[in-house]
Coordinates of C-alpha atoms and ligand atoms in Angstrom, one line a residue:
M171 CA -14.0 10.8 16.9
P172 CA -14.7 8.8 13.7
I173 CA -12.4 5.7 13.9
V174 CA -11.6 5.7 9.6
I175 CA -11.1 2.6 7.5
G176 CA -11.2 3.3 4.1
A177 CA -9.0 4.4 1.7
K178 CA -8.7 4.3 -2.0
Q179 CA -6.1 2.1 -4.2
E180 CA -3.5 4.3 -5.4
S181 CA -1.5 2.4 -7.8
S182 CA -1.9 -0.2 -10.2
F183 CA -0.4 -3.8 -11.3
G184 CA 1.9 -1.8 -13.6
D185 CA 3.7 -0.6 -10.8
P186 CA 4.0 -2.9 -8.6
V187 CA 6.6 -1.2 -6.3
G188 CA 4.1 1.4 -5.7
L189 CA 1.2 -1.3 -5.1
L190 CA 3.3 -2.3 -2.3
T191 CA 4.0 1.2 -1.4
D192 CA 0.3 1.3 -0.8
C193 CA 0.0 -1.6 1.2
H194 CA 2.2 0.1 3.9
R195 CA -0.2 2.9 3.9
R196 CA -3.2 0.5 4.8
I197 CA -1.0 -1.7 7.2
E198 CA 0.2 1.6 9.2
R199 CA -3.6 2.5 8.9
F200 CA -5.3 -1.0 10.1
L201 CA -2.5 -0.7 13.1
G202 CA -3.9 2.4 13.9
V203 CA -7.2 1.7 14.1
L204 CA -6.5 -1.4 16.4
G205 CA -4.6 0.5 18.8
R206 CA -7.6 3.4 18.6
V207 CA -10.2 1.0 19.2
C208 CA -7.9 -0.9 22.5
E209 CA -7.0 2.7 23.7
L210 CA -10.9 3.8 23.5
A211 CA -12.5 0.5 24.9
G212 CA -9.8 -0.8 26.7
G213 CA -11.2 -4.6 26.5
G214 CA -14.6 -3.6 28.1
P215 CA -17.9 -3.0 25.8
L216 CA -17.8 -2.0 22.3
T217 CA -19.5 0.5 20.6
T218 CA -21.1 -0.2 17.0
E219 CA -18.3 1.7 15.5
Q220 CA -16.0 0.0 17.7
R221 CA -17.1 -3.4 16.3
G222 CA -17.3 -2.4 12.9
A223 CA -13.8 -1.1 13.0
L224 CA -12.2 -3.8 14.8
D225 CA -14.1 -6.3 12.5
T226 CA -12.5 -4.6 9.5
A227 CA -8.4 -4.0 10.8
L228 CA -8.9 -7.7 11.9
R229 CA -10.2 -9.1 8.8
Y230 CA -7.4 -6.9 6.9
F231 CA -4.8 -8.4 8.5
R232 CA -6.3 -11.7 8.4
E233 CA -7.1 -11.9 4.3
A234 CA -5.3 -8.8 2.8
A235 CA -1.9 -8.3 5.0
P236 CA -0.5 -12.0 4.0
K237 CA -0.7 -11.3 0.1
H238 CA 1.4 -8.3 0.4
T239 CA 4.0 -10.3 2.2
A240 CA 3.8 -13.1 -0.6
D241 CA 4.1 -10.1 -2.9
E242 CA 7.6 -9.7 -1.1
E243 CA 8.7 -12.9 -0.4
K244 CA 7.4 -14.4 -3.3
T245 CA 7.5 -12.0 -6.2
L246 CA 9.8 -9.4 -4.9
F247 CA 13.1 -10.4 -3.1
P248 CA 13.4 -13.5 -5.1
R249 CA 14.0 -11.1 -7.9
L250 CA 16.1 -9.0 -5.8
R251 CA 18.4 -12.2 -5.5
T252 CA 18.8 -13.2 -8.6
L253 CA 20.2 -9.9 -9.8
D254 CA 23.7 -9.4 -10.9
S255 CA 24.3 -5.5 -9.8
P256 CA 26.3 -4.0 -6.3
A257 CA 23.2 -2.3 -5.4
A258 CA 21.0 -5.6 -5.4
K259 CA 24.1 -7.3 -3.4
A260 CA 24.6 -4.3 -0.5
I261 CA 21.0 -4.8 0.3
L262 CA 20.8 -8.7 0.4
A263 CA 21.2 -9.0 4.0
R264 CA 18.5 -6.6 4.9
V265 CA 16.3 -8.4 2.6
D266 CA 17.0 -11.7 4.9
E267 CA 16.1 -9.6 7.9
L268 CA 13.5 -8.7 6.6
E269 CA 11.8 -11.7 5.5
A270 CA 13.0 -12.7 9.0
Q271 CA 10.7 -10.0 11.0
H272 CA 7.5 -11.5 8.8
G273 CA 7.3 -14.4 10.4
V274 CA 7.3 -12.3 13.8
A275 CA 5.4 -10.3 12.8
D276 CA 2.8 -13.2 11.1
E277 CA 3.2 -15.0 15.2
S278 CA 2.1 -11.4 16.9
H279 CA -0.7 -11.1 14.2
A280 CA -2.3 -14.4 15.2
E281 CA -2.3 -13.5 19.1
I282 CA -3.8 -10.0 17.9
D283 CA -6.5 -12.2 15.7
R284 CA -7.3 -14.8 18.3
L285 CA -7.3 -12.0 21.1
G286 CA -9.9 -9.5 19.0
M287 CA -11.9 -12.2 17.9
A288 CA -12.5 -13.3 21.8
W289 CA -13.6 -9.7 22.3
L290 CA -15.9 -9.7 19.4
T291 CA -17.7 -12.9 20.5
A292 CA -17.9 -12.4 23.9
G293 CA -18.3 -8.5 24.3
N294 CA -15.4 -7.9 26.7
L295 CA -11.7 -9.0 27.3
T296 CA -10.3 -10.1 30.5
P297 CA -7.7 -7.3 31.7
E298 CA -5.4 -9.3 31.4
D299 CA -5.9 -10.3 27.6
A300 CA -7.0 -6.8 27.2
G301 CA -3.4 -5.6 28.5
R302 CA -1.4 -8.2 26.2
M303 CA -4.0 -7.6 23.0
A304 CA -2.5 -3.7 23.5
S305 CA 0.7 -4.3 24.3
Q306 CA 0.9 -6.4 20.9
I307 CA -0.3 -3.8 18.8
A308 CA 2.2 -1.1 20.3
A309 CA 5.1 -3.6 19.8
L310 CA 4.0 -4.6 16.0
R311 CA 3.6 -0.7 15.7
E312 CA 6.9 -0.6 16.6
M313 CA 8.4 -3.5 14.3
Y314 CA 6.6 -2.1 11.5
K315 CA 8.1 1.1 12.1
G316 CA 11.5 0.1 10.9
H317 CA 10.7 -2.6 8.6
I318 CA 8.7 -0.3 6.2
A319 CA 11.1 2.5 6.6
A320 CA 13.5 -0.3 5.4
E321 CA 11.7 -1.4 2.5
E322 CA 10.9 1.7 1.3
R323 CA 14.3 3.7 2.0
E324 CA 16.8 0.7 1.2
V325 CA 14.6 -2.0 -1.0
F326 CA 12.3 -0.9 -2.8
P327 CA 14.2 1.9 -4.4
V328 CA 16.6 -0.8 -5.8
A329 CA 13.9 -2.9 -7.2
S330 CA 12.6 0.6 -9.1
A331 CA 15.8 1.1 -10.5
E332 CA 17.0 -2.2 -11.2
F333 CA 13.7 -4.3 -12.5
D334 CA 13.4 -3.6 -16.1
Q335 CA 9.7 -3.9 -17.5
A336 CA 9.9 -7.4 -18.1
A337 CA 10.3 -8.3 -14.7
R338 CA 7.7 -5.2 -13.9
D339 CA 5.2 -6.9 -16.0
A340 CA 6.0 -10.2 -14.5
M341 CA 5.6 -9.0 -10.9
G342 CA 2.5 -6.6 -11.4
G343 CA 1.1 -10.0 -13.2
E344 CA 2.1 -12.4 -9.8
M345 CA 0.6 -10.1 -7.7
A346 CA -3.0 -9.6 -9.7
A347 CA -3.1 -13.1 -9.7
R348 CA -3.0 -13.4 -6.1
R349 CA -5.7 -11.1 -5.9
G350 CA -7.8 -13.5 -8.5
Q351 CA -7.2 -11.1 -10.9
Q352 CA -5.7 -11.1 -14.0
W353 CA -3.4 -8.0 -15.7
P354 CA -2.7 -6.8 -18.1
A355 CA -6.4 -7.1 -18.4
A356 CA -7.4 -9.6 -21.2
P357 CA -8.4 -7.6 -24.6
D358 CA -11.8 -7.2 -25.0
S359 CA -13.6 -9.7 -27.6
A360 CA -14.7 -7.1 -30.0
A361 CA -10.9 -5.7 -30.3
A362 CA -9.7 -8.9 -30.2
I363 CA -12.2 -9.9 -33.5
F364 CA -10.7 -6.9 -35.3
A365 CA -7.3 -8.0 -34.7
A366 CA -8.0 -11.9 -35.7
N367 CA -9.5 -10.2 -38.9
R368 CA -7.0 -7.9 -40.0
Ligands
FE2_471 FE1 8.0 -6.9 4.9
FE2_472 FE1 6.0 -4.5 3.3

């Protein structure tokens, strides 16, 4: 069975909460890829397809997923903590729990990355390391199940309901900058010249 790793980006920086939700689907998909490679190859020799899938999933968690964590810890959670509304105050303890879980997840990701890179380099893993990698991935999948459900059912709805347009725009701008992009996009030069000469 082919290991599917591609996906389209569904939301834009104009919908920061939608973007965060899209990231969750990618986290789930790439965790599934890691689990599937472990299940199929069990620490033994990798097919070309398995090697590519493992490399892509490890790179996703090494390079892209930390930006999602930063989106939450630096862009979303601080704004929720400054909201003066009963709905926001009711979820602050949950937000603290979620932030603490990020630290636990980071340690697991680091261990999985170390083992996965060793697998790619050596071509196989010892049975102990293969078992450790599989159990780390299973534990992470279980943790993310509750973590993502809490964010999507309890936290994101408060953000969607309570943030005004200015807050959403600021969040989109920060998330774009984190990815080396500008949002909203700068007006193109023709439009700028036209506007300047009106
Ligand atoms: Fe999170
Ligand atoms: Fe998240």
